[in-house]
PDB file of C-alpha atoms in Angstrom:
ATOM      1  CA  UNK A   1      -5.145 -25.432  -7.559  1.00 91.00           C
ATOM      2  CA  UNK A   2      -2.622 -22.704  -9.273  1.00 95.00           C
ATOM      3  CA  UNK A   3      -0.900 -20.279  -6.745  1.00 96.00           C
ATOM      4  CA  UNK A   4       0.402 -17.286  -8.060  1.00 97.00           C
ATOM      5  CA  UNK A   5       3.096 -15.403  -6.213  1.00 97.00           C
ATOM      6  CA  UNK A   6       3.587 -11.724  -6.893  1.00 97.00           C
ATOM      7  CA  UNK A   7       6.907 -10.250  -5.961  1.00 96.00           C
ATOM      8  CA  UNK A   8       7.889  -6.605  -6.640  1.00 95.00           C
ATOM      9  CA  UNK A   9      11.620  -6.287  -6.848  1.00 95.00           C
ATOM     10  CA  UNK A  10      13.724  -3.415  -6.169  1.00 92.00           C
ATOM     11  CA  UNK A  11      17.390  -3.528  -4.761  1.00 89.00           C
ATOM     12  CA  UNK A  12      16.992  -7.441  -4.321  1.00 89.00           C
ATOM     13  CA  UNK A  13      19.911  -9.013  -6.625  1.00 91.00           C
ATOM     14  CA  UNK A  14      21.438 -10.756  -3.550  1.00 90.00           C
ATOM     15  CA  UNK A  15      18.160 -12.435  -2.445  1.00 92.00           C
ATOM     16  CA  UNK A  16      15.702 -12.752  -5.229  1.00 94.00           C
ATOM     17  CA  UNK A  17      17.193 -16.287  -6.285  1.00 94.00           C
ATOM     18  CA  UNK A  18      16.699 -17.732  -2.503  1.00 93.00           C
ATOM     19  CA  UNK A  19      13.066 -16.192  -2.202  1.00 95.00           C
ATOM     20  CA  UNK A  20      11.848 -17.960  -5.534  1.00 95.00           C
ATOM     21  CA  UNK A  21      13.958 -21.356  -4.812  1.00 95.00           C
ATOM     22  CA  UNK A  22      12.158 -21.565  -1.317  1.00 95.00           C
ATOM     23  CA  UNK A  23       8.786 -20.950  -3.119  1.00 96.00           C
ATOM     24  CA  UNK A  24       9.401 -23.704  -5.554  1.00 95.00           C
ATOM     25  CA  UNK A  25      10.630 -26.230  -2.815  1.00 95.00           C
ATOM     26  CA  UNK A  26       7.544 -25.242  -0.705  1.00 95.00           C
ATOM     27  CA  UNK A  27       4.953 -25.908  -3.415  1.00 95.00           C
ATOM     28  CA  UNK A  28       6.422 -29.315  -4.405  1.00 93.00           C
ATOM     29  CA  UNK A  29       5.445 -30.496  -0.846  1.00 93.00           C
ATOM     30  CA  UNK A  30       1.961 -30.833  -2.206  1.00 92.00           C
ATOM     31  CA  UNK A  31       1.070 -32.564  -5.495  1.00 90.00           C
ATOM     32  CA  UNK A  32      -2.244 -31.182  -5.828  1.00 92.00           C
ATOM     33  CA  UNK A  33      -0.717 -27.568  -6.059  1.00 94.00           C
ATOM     34  CA  UNK A  34       0.904 -25.932  -8.994  1.00 95.00           C
ATOM     35  CA  UNK A  35       2.666 -22.321  -9.106  1.00 96.00           C
ATOM     36  CA  UNK A  36       3.702 -19.529 -10.985  1.00 96.00           C
ATOM     37  CA  UNK A  37       5.820 -16.663  -9.990  1.00 96.00           C
ATOM     38  CA  UNK A  38       5.417 -13.236 -11.250  1.00 97.00           C
ATOM     39  CA  UNK A  39       8.593 -11.285 -10.170  1.00 96.00           C
ATOM     40  CA  UNK A  40       8.088  -7.651 -11.263  1.00 96.00           C
ATOM     41  CA  UNK A  41      11.353  -5.372 -11.722  1.00 96.00           C
ATOM     42  CA  UNK A  42      10.369  -2.165 -10.454  1.00 92.00           C
ATOM     43  CA  UNK A  43      13.181  -0.518 -12.343  1.00 91.00           C
ATOM     44  CA  UNK A  44      15.488  -1.494  -9.907  1.00 91.00           C
ATOM     45  CA  UNK A  45      19.060   0.110  -9.983  1.00 90.00           C
ATOM     46  CA  UNK A  46      20.915  -2.832  -9.274  1.00 90.00           C
ATOM     47  CA  UNK A  47      21.159  -6.420 -11.262  1.00 93.00           C
ATOM     48  CA  UNK A  48      17.878  -7.890 -10.608  1.00 94.00           C
ATOM     49  CA  UNK A  49      16.418  -7.735 -13.638  1.00 95.00           C
ATOM     50  CA  UNK A  50      19.158  -9.888 -15.371  1.00 95.00           C
ATOM     51  CA  UNK A  51      18.923 -12.617 -12.364  1.00 95.00           C
ATOM     52  CA  UNK A  52      15.224 -12.892 -12.802  1.00 95.00           C
ATOM     53  CA  UNK A  53      15.520 -13.075 -16.636  1.00 95.00           C
ATOM     54  CA  UNK A  54      17.924 -15.829 -16.285  1.00 95.00           C
ATOM     55  CA  UNK A  55      15.666 -17.682 -13.978  1.00 95.00           C
ATOM     56  CA  UNK A  56      12.456 -17.360 -16.071  1.00 95.00           C
ATOM     57  CA  UNK A  57      14.645 -18.605 -18.931  1.00 94.00           C
ATOM     58  CA  UNK A  58      15.363 -21.882 -17.338  1.00 94.00           C
ATOM     59  CA  UNK A  59      11.736 -22.419 -15.677  1.00 94.00           C
ATOM     60  CA  UNK A  60       8.598 -21.226 -17.573  1.00 94.00           C
ATOM     61  CA  UNK A  61       6.653 -21.081 -14.375  1.00 95.00           C
ATOM     62  CA  UNK A  62       8.593 -17.968 -13.432  1.00 96.00           C
ATOM     63  CA  UNK A  63       7.298 -15.101 -15.440  1.00 96.00           C
ATOM     64  CA  UNK A  64       9.444 -11.859 -15.297  1.00 96.00           C
ATOM     65  CA  UNK A  65       8.048  -8.313 -15.868  1.00 96.00           C
ATOM     66  CA  UNK A  66       9.949  -5.264 -16.273  1.00 96.00           C
ATOM     67  CA  UNK A  67       8.703  -2.024 -15.652  1.00 95.00           C
ATOM     68  CA  UNK A  68       9.884   1.134 -17.802  1.00 93.00           C
ATOM     69  CA  UNK A  69      10.120   3.438 -14.720  1.00 91.00           C
ATOM     70  CA  UNK A  70       9.469   3.095 -11.046  1.00 90.00           C
ATOM     71  CA  UNK A  71       6.004   2.569  -9.910  1.00 89.00           C
ATOM     72  CA  UNK A  72       6.631   1.943  -6.274  1.00 87.00           C
ATOM     73  CA  UNK A  73       5.484  -1.022  -4.495  1.00 89.00           C
ATOM     74  CA  UNK A  74       1.756  -0.650  -5.115  1.00 89.00           C
ATOM     75  CA  UNK A  75       2.271  -0.070  -8.780  1.00 91.00           C
ATOM     76  CA  UNK A  76       4.266  -3.038  -9.170  1.00 94.00           C
ATOM     77  CA  UNK A  77       1.970  -5.355  -7.289  1.00 95.00           C
ATOM     78  CA  UNK A  78      -0.866  -4.198  -9.494  1.00 95.00           C
ATOM     79  CA  UNK A  79       1.307  -5.420 -12.548  1.00 95.00           C
ATOM     80  CA  UNK A  80       1.927  -8.515 -10.784  1.00 95.00           C
ATOM     81  CA  UNK A  81      -1.748  -9.247 -10.086  1.00 96.00           C
ATOM     82  CA  UNK A  82      -2.706  -8.509 -13.548  1.00 95.00           C
ATOM     83  CA  UNK A  83      -0.573 -10.953 -14.969  1.00 94.00           C
ATOM     84  CA  UNK A  84      -1.402 -13.594 -12.453  1.00 95.00           C
ATOM     85  CA  UNK A  85      -3.772 -16.453 -13.707  1.00 93.00           C
ATOM     86  CA  UNK A  86      -3.889 -18.707 -10.555  1.00 94.00           C
ATOM     87  CA  UNK A  87      -6.903 -19.431  -8.187  1.00 95.00           C
ATOM     88  CA  UNK A  88      -4.864 -17.816  -5.240  1.00 96.00           C
ATOM     89  CA  UNK A  89      -2.549 -15.106  -5.326  1.00 97.00           C
ATOM     90  CA  UNK A  90       0.131 -14.632  -2.748  1.00 97.00           C
ATOM     91  CA  UNK A  91       1.902 -11.216  -2.499  1.00 96.00           C
ATOM     92  CA  UNK A  92       5.034 -11.094  -0.778  1.00 95.00           C
ATOM     93  CA  UNK A  93       8.459  -9.311  -0.471  1.00 92.00           C
ATOM     94  CA  UNK A  94      11.718  -9.979  -2.382  1.00 91.00           C
ATOM     95  CA  UNK A  95      14.134  -9.857   0.833  1.00 89.00           C
ATOM     96  CA  UNK A  96      13.310 -13.049   2.361  1.00 89.00           C
ATOM     97  CA  UNK A  97      11.564 -11.462   5.446  1.00 90.00           C
ATOM     98  CA  UNK A  98       8.166 -13.237   4.490  1.00 92.00           C
ATOM     99  CA  UNK A  99       7.882 -16.541   6.157  1.00 92.00           C
ATOM    100  CA  UNK A 100       7.275 -18.907   2.831  1.00 94.00           C
ATOM    101  CA  UNK A 101       7.650 -22.035   5.375  1.00 93.00           C
ATOM    102  CA  UNK A 102       4.359 -20.956   6.725  1.00 94.00           C
ATOM    103  CA  UNK A 103       2.625 -21.046   3.256  1.00 96.00           C
ATOM    104  CA  UNK A 104       0.069 -23.652   4.188  1.00 96.00           C
ATOM    105  CA  UNK A 105      -0.849 -21.775   7.415  1.00 95.00           C
ATOM    106  CA  UNK A 106      -1.375 -18.716   5.411  1.00 96.00           C
ATOM    107  CA  UNK A 107      -3.878 -20.495   3.026  1.00 96.00           C
ATOM    108  CA  UNK A 108      -5.762 -22.358   5.638  1.00 95.00           C
ATOM    109  CA  UNK A 109      -8.259 -19.608   6.195  1.00 96.00           C
ATOM    110  CA  UNK A 110      -9.326 -19.495   2.643  1.00 96.00           C
ATOM    111  CA  UNK A 111     -10.664 -22.914   3.038  1.00 93.00           C
ATOM    112  CA  UNK A 112     -12.678 -21.701   6.146  1.00 93.00           C
ATOM    113  CA  UNK A 113     -14.803 -18.853   4.398  1.00 91.00           C
ATOM    114  CA  UNK A 114     -12.309 -15.984   4.422  1.00 96.00           C
ATOM    115  CA  UNK A 115     -11.313 -13.981   1.073  1.00 97.00           C
ATOM    116  CA  UNK A 116      -8.114 -12.549   2.293  1.00 96.00           C
ATOM    117  CA  UNK A 117      -5.267 -13.939   4.538  1.00 96.00           C
ATOM    118  CA  UNK A 118      -2.615 -11.572   5.813  1.00 95.00           C
ATOM    119  CA  UNK A 119       0.516 -12.606   8.084  1.00 94.00           C
ATOM    120  CA  UNK A 120       0.414 -10.662  11.331  1.00 92.00           C
ATOM    121  CA  UNK A 121       3.858 -10.337  13.034  1.00 88.00           C
ATOM    122  CA  UNK A 122       3.549  -9.651  16.708  1.00 83.00           C
ATOM    123  CA  UNK A 123       7.250  -8.777  16.732  1.00 75.00           C
ATOM    124  CA  UNK A 124       8.530  -6.757  13.779  1.00 62.00           C
ATOM    125  CA  UNK A 125      11.853  -6.835  12.554  1.00 58.00           C
ATOM    126  CA  UNK A 126      12.444  -3.689  11.187  1.00 57.00           C
ATOM    127  CA  UNK A 127      13.982  -0.087  12.282  1.00 56.00           C
ATOM    128  CA  UNK A 128      12.294   2.168  14.499  1.00 61.00           C
ATOM    129  CA  UNK A 129      11.553   4.654  11.528  1.00 54.00           C
ATOM    130  CA  UNK A 130       9.591   1.818   9.780  1.00 59.00           C
ATOM    131  CA  UNK A 131       8.092   1.048  13.053  1.00 61.00           C
ATOM    132  CA  UNK A 132       6.761   4.767  13.501  1.00 62.00           C
ATOM    133  CA  UNK A 133       5.738   4.954   9.778  1.00 60.00           C
ATOM    134  CA  UNK A 134       3.529   1.379  10.084  1.00 62.00           C
ATOM    135  CA  UNK A 135       1.835   2.756  13.376  1.00 67.00           C
ATOM    136  CA  UNK A 136       1.075   6.169  11.730  1.00 65.00           C
ATOM    137  CA  UNK A 137      -0.385   4.217   8.528  1.00 65.00           C
ATOM    138  CA  UNK A 138      -2.306   2.002  10.824  1.00 66.00           C
ATOM    139  CA  UNK A 139      -4.177   4.851  12.785  1.00 68.00           C
ATOM    140  CA  UNK A 140      -4.556   6.840   9.588  1.00 66.00           C
ATOM    141  CA  UNK A 141      -6.490   3.841   7.761  1.00 66.00           C
ATOM    142  CA  UNK A 142      -8.603   3.089  10.998  1.00 68.00           C
ATOM    143  CA  UNK A 143      -9.782   6.749  11.134  1.00 66.00           C
ATOM    144  CA  UNK A 144     -10.024   7.419   7.171  1.00 67.00           C
ATOM    145  CA  UNK A 145     -11.186   4.270   5.561  1.00 66.00           C
ATOM    146  CA  UNK A 146     -12.779   2.483   8.706  1.00 70.00           C
ATOM    147  CA  UNK A 147     -10.108  -0.260   8.949  1.00 75.00           C
ATOM    148  CA  UNK A 148     -10.822  -2.872  11.618  1.00 79.00           C
ATOM    149  CA  UNK A 149      -8.786  -2.178  14.504  1.00 80.00           C
ATOM    150  CA  UNK A 150      -7.601  -5.659  15.251  1.00 84.00           C
ATOM    151  CA  UNK A 151      -6.699  -6.360  11.654  1.00 87.00           C
ATOM    152  CA  UNK A 152      -2.833  -6.006  10.734  1.00 87.00           C
ATOM    153  CA  UNK A 153      -1.664  -5.515   7.294  1.00 87.00           C
ATOM    154  CA  UNK A 154       1.689  -6.686   6.111  1.00 89.00           C
ATOM    155  CA  UNK A 155       3.487  -7.446   2.926  1.00 89.00           C
ATOM    156  CA  UNK A 156       2.591 -11.204   3.050  1.00 94.00           C
ATOM    157  CA  UNK A 157      -0.724 -12.030   2.164  1.00 96.00           C
ATOM    158  CA  UNK A 158      -3.048 -14.675  -0.026  1.00 97.00           C
ATOM    159  CA  UNK A 159      -6.177 -13.613  -1.945  1.00 97.00           C
ATOM    160  CA  UNK A 160      -8.710 -15.184  -3.896  1.00 97.00           C
ATOM    161  CA  UNK A 161      -9.241 -14.958  -7.279  1.00 96.00           C
ATOM    162  CA  UNK A 162     -12.461 -12.798  -7.274  1.00 96.00           C
ATOM    163  CA  UNK A 163     -10.867 -10.263  -5.050  1.00 96.00           C
ATOM    164  CA  UNK A 164      -8.046  -9.973  -7.519  1.00 96.00           C
ATOM    165  CA  UNK A 165     -10.292  -9.719 -10.423  1.00 95.00           C
ATOM    166  CA  UNK A 166     -11.965  -6.851  -8.546  1.00 95.00           C
ATOM    167  CA  UNK A 167      -9.241  -5.002  -7.392  1.00 93.00           C
ATOM    168  CA  UNK A 168      -7.145  -4.990 -10.710  1.00 94.00           C
ATOM    169  CA  UNK A 169     -10.446  -3.008 -12.102  1.00 93.00           C
ATOM    170  CA  UNK A 170      -9.041  -0.014 -10.410  1.00 89.00           C
ATOM    171  CA  UNK A 171      -7.096   2.144 -12.964  1.00 87.00           C
ATOM    172  CA  UNK A 172      -6.234   5.167 -11.308  1.00 83.00           C
ATOM    173  CA  UNK A 173      -2.689   6.237 -10.917  1.00 81.00           C
ATOM    174  CA  UNK A 174      -2.904   5.925  -7.164  1.00 79.00           C
ATOM    175  CA  UNK A 175      -3.261   2.151  -6.336  1.00 86.00           C
ATOM    176  CA  UNK A 176      -3.537   1.499  -2.574  1.00 84.00           C
ATOM    177  CA  UNK A 177      -3.909  -1.940  -1.874  1.00 87.00           C
ATOM    178  CA  UNK A 178      -5.046  -1.718   1.794  1.00 86.00           C
ATOM    179  CA  UNK A 179      -8.023   0.715   0.602  1.00 85.00           C
ATOM    180  CA  UNK A 180      -8.681  -1.826  -2.352  1.00 90.00           C
ATOM    181  CA  UNK A 181      -9.179  -4.845  -0.316  1.00 91.00           C
ATOM    182  CA  UNK A 182     -11.135  -3.134   2.512  1.00 89.00           C
ATOM    183  CA  UNK A 183     -13.670  -1.660   0.016  1.00 87.00           C
ATOM    184  CA  UNK A 184     -13.796  -5.319  -1.767  1.00 92.00           C
ATOM    185  CA  UNK A 185     -14.406  -7.637   1.197  1.00 93.00           C
ATOM    186  CA  UNK A 186     -14.873  -7.798   4.846  1.00 90.00           C
ATOM    187  CA  UNK A 187     -13.781 -11.319   5.274  1.00 94.00           C
ATOM    188  CA  UNK A 188     -10.246 -10.697   5.874  1.00 95.00           C
ATOM    189  CA  UNK A 189      -8.318 -12.438   8.737  1.00 95.00           C
ATOM    190  CA  UNK A 190      -4.571 -12.651  10.178  1.00 95.00           C
ATOM    191  CA  UNK A 191      -2.421 -15.427  10.787  1.00 95.00           C
ATOM    192  CA  UNK A 192       0.155 -15.029  13.479  1.00 93.00           C
ATOM    193  CA  UNK A 193       3.472 -16.082  12.437  1.00 93.00           C
ATOM    194  CA  UNK A 194       7.171 -14.835  12.943  1.00 90.00           C
ATOM    195  CA  UNK A 195       8.840 -12.295  10.896  1.00 85.00           C
ATOM    196  CA  UNK A 196      12.062 -13.154   9.261  1.00 85.00           C
ATOM    197  CA  UNK A 197      15.111 -10.774   8.968  1.00 80.00           C
ATOM    198  CA  UNK A 198      16.393  -9.654   5.582  1.00 75.00           C
ATOM    199  CA  UNK A 199      18.227 -12.336   3.832  1.00 72.00           C
ATOM    200  CA  UNK A 200      21.099  -9.903   3.028  1.00 59.00           C
ATOM    201  CA  UNK A 201      21.341  -8.303   6.315  1.00 56.00           C
ATOM    202  CA  UNK A 202      20.718  -5.134   4.481  1.00 55.00           C
ATOM    203  CA  UNK A 203      18.637  -1.723   5.225  1.00 60.00           C
ATOM    204  CA  UNK A 204      15.250  -1.446   4.040  1.00 57.00           C
ATOM    205  CA  UNK A 205      14.457   0.513   0.765  1.00 56.00           C
ATOM    206  CA  UNK A 206      11.349   2.031   1.983  1.00 54.00           C
ATOM    207  CA  UNK A 207      12.454   5.593   2.395  1.00 58.00           C
ATOM    208  CA  UNK A 208      10.723   8.609   4.095  1.00 56.00           C
ATOM    209  CA  UNK A 209       9.726   9.568   0.615  1.00 61.00           C
ATOM    210  CA  UNK A 210       7.911   6.103  -0.211  1.00 60.00           C
ATOM    211  CA  UNK A 211       6.502   6.535   3.089  1.00 62.00           C
ATOM    212  CA  UNK A 212       5.059  10.035   2.585  1.00 62.00           C
ATOM    213  CA  UNK A 213       3.355   9.153  -0.690  1.00 63.00           C
ATOM    214  CA  UNK A 214       1.947   5.854   0.885  1.00 60.00           C
ATOM    215  CA  UNK A 215       0.121   8.085   3.656  1.00 59.00           C
ATOM    216  CA  UNK A 216      -0.962  10.704   1.044  1.00 63.00           C
ATOM    217  CA  UNK A 217      -2.502   7.626  -0.874  1.00 63.00           C
ATOM    218  CA  UNK A 218      -4.356   6.363   2.095  1.00 59.00           C
ATOM    219  CA  UNK A 219      -5.492   9.775   2.919  1.00 59.00           C
ATOM    220  CA  UNK A 220      -6.821  10.959  -0.434  1.00 59.00           C
ATOM    221  CA  UNK A 221      -7.657   7.654  -2.500  1.00 61.00           C
ATOM    222  CA  UNK A 222     -10.575   6.200  -0.898  1.00 60.00           C
ATOM    223  CA  UNK A 223     -12.128   8.765   1.425  1.00 61.00           C
ATOM    224  CA  UNK A 224     -13.356  12.231   1.516  1.00 60.00           C
ATOM    225  CA  UNK A 225     -13.218  12.256   5.489  1.00 65.00           C
ATOM    226  CA  UNK A 226      -9.798  14.791   5.313  1.00 68.00           C
ATOM    227  CA  UNK A 227     -12.234  17.143   3.523  1.00 65.00           C
ATOM    228  CA  UNK A 228     -14.929  16.807   6.298  1.00 65.00           C
ATOM    229  CA  UNK A 229     -12.448  17.088   8.945  1.00 69.00           C
ATOM    230  CA  UNK A 230     -10.838  20.415   7.295  1.00 68.00           C
ATOM    231  CA  UNK A 231     -14.771  21.568   7.321  1.00 69.00           C
ATOM    232  CA  UNK A 232     -15.148  20.721  10.868  1.00 72.00           C
ATOM    233  CA  UNK A 233     -12.046  22.451  11.908  1.00 72.00           C
ATOM    234  CA  UNK A 234     -12.978  25.645   9.993  1.00 70.00           C
ATOM    235  CA  UNK A 235     -16.330  25.501  11.944  1.00 70.00           C
ATOM    236  CA  UNK A 236     -14.416  24.995  15.132  1.00 73.00           C
ATOM    237  CA  UNK A 237     -11.963  28.013  14.552  1.00 70.00           C
ATOM    238  CA  UNK A 238     -14.801  30.311  13.587  1.00 67.00           C
ATOM    239  CA  UNK A 239     -16.478  29.591  16.491  1.00 70.00           C
ATOM    240  CA  UNK A 240     -13.813  30.286  18.891  1.00 71.00           C
ATOM    241  CA  UNK A 241     -12.874  33.406  16.931  1.00 67.00           C
ATOM    242  CA  UNK A 242     -16.138  34.627  17.438  1.00 67.00           C
ATOM    243  CA  UNK A 243     -16.239  33.897  21.247  1.00 72.00           C
ATOM    244  CA  UNK A 244     -13.005  35.502  21.430  1.00 70.00           C
ATOM    245  CA  UNK A 245     -14.111  38.411  19.499  1.00 68.00           C
ATOM    246  CA  UNK A 246     -17.253  38.663  21.964  1.00 73.00           C
ATOM    247  CA  UNK A 247     -15.098  38.382  25.187  1.00 72.00           C
ATOM    248  CA  UNK A 248     -12.537  41.060  23.768  1.00 68.00           C
ATOM    249  CA  UNK A 249     -15.518  43.755  23.077  1.00 68.00           C
ATOM    250  CA  UNK A 250     -17.063  43.065  26.610  1.00 74.00           C
ATOM    251  CA  UNK A 251     -13.800  43.297  28.272  1.00 70.00           C
ATOM    252  CA  UNK A 252     -13.304  46.497  26.575  1.00 67.00           C
ATOM    253  CA  UNK A 253     -16.681  48.080  27.383  1.00 71.00           C
ATOM    254  CA  UNK A 254     -16.155  47.027  31.073  1.00 74.00           C
ATOM    255  CA  UNK A 255     -12.452  48.606  31.213  1.00 72.00           C
ATOM    256  CA  UNK A 256     -11.669  51.121  28.378  1.00 68.00           C
ATOM    257  CA  UNK A 257      -8.461  51.780  29.728  1.00 66.00           C
ATOM    258  CA  UNK A 258      -7.367  47.957  28.752  1.00 60.00           C
ATOM    259  CA  UNK A 259      -4.925  47.973  25.540  1.00 61.00           C
ATOM    260  CA  UNK A 260      -5.183  45.379  23.060  1.00 60.00           C
ATOM    261  CA  UNK A 261      -2.477  43.089  23.146  1.00 64.00           C
ATOM    262  CA  UNK A 262      -0.248  42.938  19.819  1.00 53.00           C
ATOM    263  CA  UNK A 263       1.092  39.539  20.584  1.00 54.00           C
ATOM    264  CA  UNK A 264      -2.355  37.777  21.323  1.00 65.00           C
ATOM    265  CA  UNK A 265      -3.616  39.502  17.960  1.00 71.00           C
ATOM    266  CA  UNK A 266      -0.815  38.082  15.965  1.00 59.00           C
ATOM    267  CA  UNK A 267      -1.158  34.553  17.463  1.00 62.00           C
ATOM    268  CA  UNK A 268      -5.105  34.554  16.277  1.00 71.00           C
ATOM    269  CA  UNK A 269      -3.937  35.556  12.989  1.00 72.00           C
ATOM    270  CA  UNK A 270      -0.997  33.056  12.537  1.00 63.00           C
ATOM    271  CA  UNK A 271      -3.212  30.244  13.937  1.00 71.00           C
ATOM    272  CA  UNK A 272      -6.223  31.062  11.467  1.00 76.00           C
ATOM    273  CA  UNK A 273      -3.973  31.674   8.642  1.00 73.00           C
ATOM    274  CA  UNK A 274      -2.129  28.336   9.027  1.00 68.00           C
ATOM    275  CA  UNK A 275      -5.723  26.515   9.238  1.00 73.00           C
ATOM    276  CA  UNK A 276      -6.648  28.244   6.145  1.00 78.00           C
ATOM    277  CA  UNK A 277      -3.387  26.956   4.303  1.00 71.00           C
ATOM    278  CA  UNK A 278      -3.642  23.776   5.659  1.00 71.00           C
ATOM    279  CA  UNK A 279      -7.460  23.477   4.334  1.00 74.00           C
ATOM    280  CA  UNK A 280      -6.218  24.669   0.916  1.00 76.00           C
ATOM    281  CA  UNK A 281      -3.362  22.351   0.579  1.00 70.00           C
ATOM    282  CA  UNK A 282      -5.630  19.585   1.561  1.00 72.00           C
ATOM    283  CA  UNK A 283      -7.960  20.601  -1.008  1.00 77.00           C
ATOM    284  CA  UNK A 284      -5.312  21.194  -3.537  1.00 72.00           C
ATOM    285  CA  UNK A 285      -4.236  17.751  -3.103  1.00 69.00           C
ATOM    286  CA  UNK A 286      -7.581  16.331  -3.979  1.00 73.00           C
ATOM    287  CA  UNK A 287      -7.854  18.796  -7.131  1.00 77.00           C
ATOM    288  CA  UNK A 288      -4.309  17.527  -8.181  1.00 69.00           C
ATOM    289  CA  UNK A 289      -5.181  13.887  -8.104  1.00 69.00           C
ATOM    290  CA  UNK A 290      -8.111  14.492 -10.086  1.00 74.00           C
ATOM    291  CA  UNK A 291      -6.537  16.422 -12.665  1.00 68.00           C
ATOM    292  CA  UNK A 292      -3.710  13.431 -13.107  1.00 66.00           C
ATOM    293  CA  UNK A 293      -6.582  10.849 -13.299  1.00 69.00           C
ATOM    294  CA  UNK A 294      -8.409  12.937 -16.045  1.00 74.00           C
ATOM    295  CA  UNK A 295      -5.054  12.763 -17.969  1.00 70.00           C
ATOM    296  CA  UNK A 296      -5.207   9.110 -17.685  1.00 74.00           C
ATOM    297  CA  UNK A 297      -1.797   8.621 -16.046  1.00 76.00           C
ATOM    298  CA  UNK A 298      -0.835   5.004 -15.980  1.00 85.00           C
ATOM    299  CA  UNK A 299      -0.113   3.250 -12.836  1.00 87.00           C
ATOM    300  CA  UNK A 300       2.822   1.483 -14.268  1.00 91.00           C
ATOM    301  CA  UNK A 301       4.386   1.102 -17.763  1.00 92.00           C
ATOM    302  CA  UNK A 302       5.548  -2.476 -18.823  1.00 93.00           C
ATOM    303  CA  UNK A 303       8.894  -2.330 -20.831  1.00 93.00           C
ATOM    304  CA  UNK A 304       9.432  -6.252 -21.225  1.00 93.00           C
ATOM    305  CA  UNK A 305       8.146  -9.634 -20.072  1.00 95.00           C
ATOM    306  CA  UNK A 306       9.241 -13.179 -20.104  1.00 95.00           C
ATOM    307  CA  UNK A 307       7.080 -16.021 -20.241  1.00 92.00           C
ATOM    308  CA  UNK A 308       4.191 -14.223 -20.613  1.00 88.00           C
ATOM    309  CA  UNK A 309       1.612 -15.343 -23.248  1.00 78.00           C
ATOM    310  CA  UNK A 310       0.341 -13.146 -25.808  1.00 57.00           C
ATOM    311  CA  UNK A 311      -3.202 -13.923 -24.917  1.00 42.00           C
ATOM    312  CA  UNK A 312      -2.316 -12.872 -21.535  1.00 49.00           C
ATOM    313  CA  UNK A 313      -0.962  -9.321 -22.581  1.00 47.00           C
ATOM    314  CA  UNK A 314      -4.042  -8.700 -24.614  1.00 43.00           C
ATOM    315  CA  UNK A 315      -6.185  -9.562 -21.480  1.00 44.00           C
ATOM    316  CA  UNK A 316      -4.058  -7.160 -19.317  1.00 45.00           C
ATOM    317  CA  UNK A 317      -4.568  -4.288 -21.872  1.00 39.00           C
ATOM    318  CA  UNK A 318      -8.107  -4.811 -21.913  1.00 40.00           C
ATOM    319  CA  UNK A 319      -8.475  -4.594 -18.259  1.00 42.00           C
ATOM    320  CA  UNK A 320      -6.431  -1.297 -18.318  1.00 42.00           C
TER     321      UNK A 320
END
């Protein structure tokens, strides 16, 4: 059985060699498993492309992909998945936090009827900022795309071939792996394991900007629920506005000497105006994404590859 390891690389010149070496050593424990590693340089500002290029030139099982511009992690993962040829694809990080030592435990559910197996870290080794982002993203996906509440999504997962073939059909410029997996199969499970610290002891490259982009993808990529929520909020505001208007009229009729309050009027106007701007902004986000999709903006652009056969490249272009 061939295992394909997809590693999006960004700012990992100090860790990627150790990560790839650990994969090679782990897979060598079982003779009935083969491997390929697809390391995707997501236009990293450091020297990571030079490092993975050197590794690829010494080992044909290491496939190196260099993107022409930064596509963020979802785009880099899609680029790697489209180059993968294995029976099972393992998506993981480049910083050493994914416990490759637990690889066989991660693959075990796939032999028991599951299509996707995802590592579940009861104790996350990340900063408070990223913890907050993870919690918000989890709650958002539960509401918007009906993600099961007991299901944890992390960056270390194993995916069967037919699921990979299905999700790589998605060609729009805003890939969202969680949504793609949920809409493809319900046979997804977690495997509890301990998350490791970063090998270089550095800080995460997951910035607030990237987190915001991830939230927007989750909100708008696979559901129209935000628009429906906006519609409901509009009805609610209209209802309370009508009730308040009737109450003011009755109060004025009962007591003509009562002066209408400037503060209350401005408060109502500001509230309703804010709600209108929020709804218009949400609708504008959808329209903007539709416009970009119509323009056929790519998920990523491949600049250079190493150890990618010409036939594989043609197959990728056909899918795109």
